[in-house]
PDB file of C-alpha atoms in Angstrom:
ATOM      1  CA  THR A   1      -8.568  -7.444  -9.191  1.00 61.00           C
ATOM      2  CA  LEU A   2      -7.752  -3.930  -8.129  1.00 68.00           C
ATOM      3  CA  PRO A   3      -7.181  -1.065 -10.526  1.00 73.00           C
ATOM      4  CA  VAL A   4      -3.583  -0.045 -11.203  1.00 76.00           C
ATOM      5  CA  ILE A   5      -2.525   3.578 -10.794  1.00 75.00           C
ATOM      6  CA  ASP A   6       0.684   5.243 -11.921  1.00 77.00           C
ATOM      7  CA  ALA A   7       3.323   7.208 -10.031  1.00 79.00           C
ATOM      8  CA  ASP A   8       1.767  10.533 -11.055  1.00 81.00           C
ATOM      9  CA  GLU A   9      -1.503   9.598  -9.359  1.00 80.00           C
ATOM     10  CA  VAL A  10       0.353   8.530  -6.199  1.00 78.00           C
ATOM     11  CA  ARG A  11       2.271  11.812  -6.199  1.00 81.00           C
ATOM     12  CA  ASP A  12      -0.989  13.745  -6.628  1.00 82.00           C
ATOM     13  CA  ARG A  13      -2.551  11.928  -3.669  1.00 78.00           C
ATOM     14  CA  LEU A  14       0.528  12.612  -1.550  1.00 77.00           C
ATOM     15  CA  ASP A  15       0.425  16.283  -2.507  1.00 79.00           C
ATOM     16  CA  ARG A  16      -3.227  16.493  -1.488  1.00 80.00           C
ATOM     17  CA  ALA A  17      -2.444  14.800   1.860  1.00 70.00           C
ATOM     18  CA  CYS A  18      -5.719  12.915   1.656  1.00 69.00           C
ATOM     19  CA  ASP A  19      -6.650  11.552   5.086  1.00 73.00           C
ATOM     20  CA  GLN A  20      -8.953   8.928   3.545  1.00 78.00           C
ATOM     21  CA  TRP A  21      -6.059   7.217   1.748  1.00 83.00           C
ATOM     22  CA  LEU A  22      -3.154   5.025   2.845  1.00 88.00           C
ATOM     23  CA  LEU A  23      -0.036   4.222   0.828  1.00 88.00           C
ATOM     24  CA  LEU A  24       1.068   0.716   1.831  1.00 93.00           C
ATOM     25  CA  ASP A  25       4.706  -0.118   1.017  1.00 93.00           C
ATOM     26  CA  VAL A  26       5.239  -3.887   0.836  1.00 95.00           C
ATOM     27  CA  ARG A  27       8.940  -3.825  -0.085  1.00 95.00           C
ATOM     28  CA  GLY A  28      11.638  -5.509   1.978  1.00 95.00           C
ATOM     29  CA  ASP A  29      13.458  -3.699   4.784  1.00 95.00           C
ATOM     30  CA  GLU A  30      16.636  -3.183   2.731  1.00 95.00           C
ATOM     31  CA  GLU A  31      14.702  -1.601  -0.135  1.00 95.00           C
ATOM     32  CA  VAL A  32      12.873   0.709   2.247  1.00 95.00           C
ATOM     33  CA  ALA A  33      16.155   1.723   3.902  1.00 95.00           C
ATOM     34  CA  GLU A  34      17.708   2.493   0.500  1.00 96.00           C
ATOM     35  CA  ASN A  35      14.731   4.453  -0.820  1.00 93.00           C
ATOM     36  CA  PRO A  36      12.378   5.391   2.025  1.00 92.00           C
ATOM     37  CA  MET A  37       8.827   6.603   1.496  1.00 88.00           C
ATOM     38  CA  PRO A  38       8.101   8.434   4.747  1.00 86.00           C
ATOM     39  CA  GLU A  39       4.471   8.972   3.728  1.00 86.00           C
ATOM     40  CA  ALA A  40       3.867   5.232   3.443  1.00 91.00           C
ATOM     41  CA  ARG A  41       3.111   2.592   6.020  1.00 94.00           C
ATOM     42  CA  HIS A  42       5.583  -0.252   5.602  1.00 96.00           C
ATOM     43  CA  ILE A  43       4.476  -3.865   6.006  1.00 97.00           C
ATOM     44  CA  TYR A  44       6.497  -6.471   4.122  1.00 97.00           C
ATOM     45  CA  VAL A  45       4.372  -8.473   1.686  1.00 96.00           C
ATOM     46  CA  GLY A  46       5.064 -11.724   3.558  1.00 96.00           C
ATOM     47  CA  GLU A  47       3.609 -10.235   6.760  1.00 96.00           C
ATOM     48  CA  ILE A  48       0.406  -8.750   5.332  1.00 95.00           C
ATOM     49  CA  GLY A  49      -1.821 -11.705   6.240  1.00 93.00           C
ATOM     50  CA  ARG A  50      -0.989 -11.638   9.917  1.00 96.00           C
ATOM     51  CA  ARG A  51      -0.914  -7.839  10.215  1.00 96.00           C
ATOM     52  CA  LEU A  52      -4.260  -6.995   8.627  1.00 94.00           C
ATOM     53  CA  ASP A  53      -5.479  -5.565  11.918  1.00 93.00           C
ATOM     54  CA  GLU A  54      -2.963  -2.710  11.497  1.00 93.00           C
ATOM     55  CA  LEU A  55      -4.709  -1.485   8.348  1.00 92.00           C
ATOM     56  CA  PRO A  56      -7.715   0.819   8.545  1.00 85.00           C
ATOM     57  CA  GLU A  57     -10.739  -0.755   6.900  1.00 78.00           C
ATOM     58  CA  ASN A  58     -12.375   2.622   6.263  1.00 80.00           C
ATOM     59  CA  ARG A  59      -9.550   4.091   4.152  1.00 82.00           C
ATOM     60  CA  HIS A  60      -8.596   3.586   0.530  1.00 82.00           C
ATOM     61  CA  VAL A  61      -5.337   1.592   0.313  1.00 87.00           C
ATOM     62  CA  THR A  62      -2.794   1.839  -2.491  1.00 86.00           C
ATOM     63  CA  VAL A  63      -0.224  -0.954  -2.404  1.00 90.00           C
ATOM     64  CA  MET A  64       3.282  -0.263  -3.739  1.00 89.00           C
ATOM     65  CA  CYS A  65       6.563  -2.103  -4.184  1.00 89.00           C
ATOM     66  CA  GLY A  66       9.599  -1.854  -6.447  1.00 87.00           C
ATOM     67  CA  SER A  67       8.292  -3.731  -9.489  1.00 84.00           C
ATOM     68  CA  GLY A  68       4.569  -4.247  -8.961  1.00 82.00           C
ATOM     69  CA  ALA A  69       4.720  -8.018  -8.434  1.00 88.00           C
ATOM     70  CA  ARG A  70       4.648  -7.927  -4.629  1.00 92.00           C
ATOM     71  CA  ALA A  71       2.020  -5.198  -4.683  1.00 90.00           C
ATOM     72  CA  THR A  72      -0.219  -7.492  -6.737  1.00 89.00           C
ATOM     73  CA  VAL A  73       0.273 -10.324  -4.234  1.00 92.00           C
ATOM     74  CA  ALA A  74      -0.440  -8.011  -1.293  1.00 93.00           C
ATOM     75  CA  ALA A  75      -3.516  -6.593  -3.027  1.00 90.00           C
ATOM     76  CA  SER A  76      -4.907 -10.102  -3.508  1.00 91.00           C
ATOM     77  CA  VAL A  77      -4.408 -10.809   0.210  1.00 93.00           C
ATOM     78  CA  LEU A  78      -6.309  -7.614   1.033  1.00 91.00           C
ATOM     79  CA  LEU A  79      -9.135  -8.540  -1.341  1.00 89.00           C
ATOM     80  CA  ARG A  80      -9.464 -12.015   0.212  1.00 90.00           C
ATOM     81  CA  ALA A  81      -9.577 -10.371   3.648  1.00 90.00           C
ATOM     82  CA  GLY A  82     -12.492  -8.177   2.600  1.00 87.00           C
ATOM     83  CA  PHE A  83     -10.773  -4.912   1.742  1.00 84.00           C
ATOM     84  CA  ARG A  84     -12.705  -3.433  -1.182  1.00 74.00           C
ATOM     85  CA  HIS A  85     -11.249   0.047  -1.524  1.00 70.00           C
ATOM     86  CA  GLY A  86      -7.811  -0.059  -3.034  1.00 69.00           C
ATOM     87  CA  ASP A  87      -5.456  -0.132  -5.977  1.00 61.00           C
ATOM     88  CA  ASP A  88      -1.900  -1.104  -6.768  1.00 57.00           C
TER      89      ASP A  88
END
């Protein structure tokens, strides 16, 4: 399992503009349109498995969604694919 971080930690990372970190938004298109996170890369949770090549393997990935459930699913897909630097 990946560690869980809170919104304050995400905000701190965004404020620092860390280039070794990626915020991955796995919400649906409607949710993203209603509450966009321009700093995040958006890949719907159901597409993660076939779009792994779009994610940098050398950066820390934090997975986010609206409730945490989809982020947990996406994080498990990343772990099975060999990603070892991340949280949700």
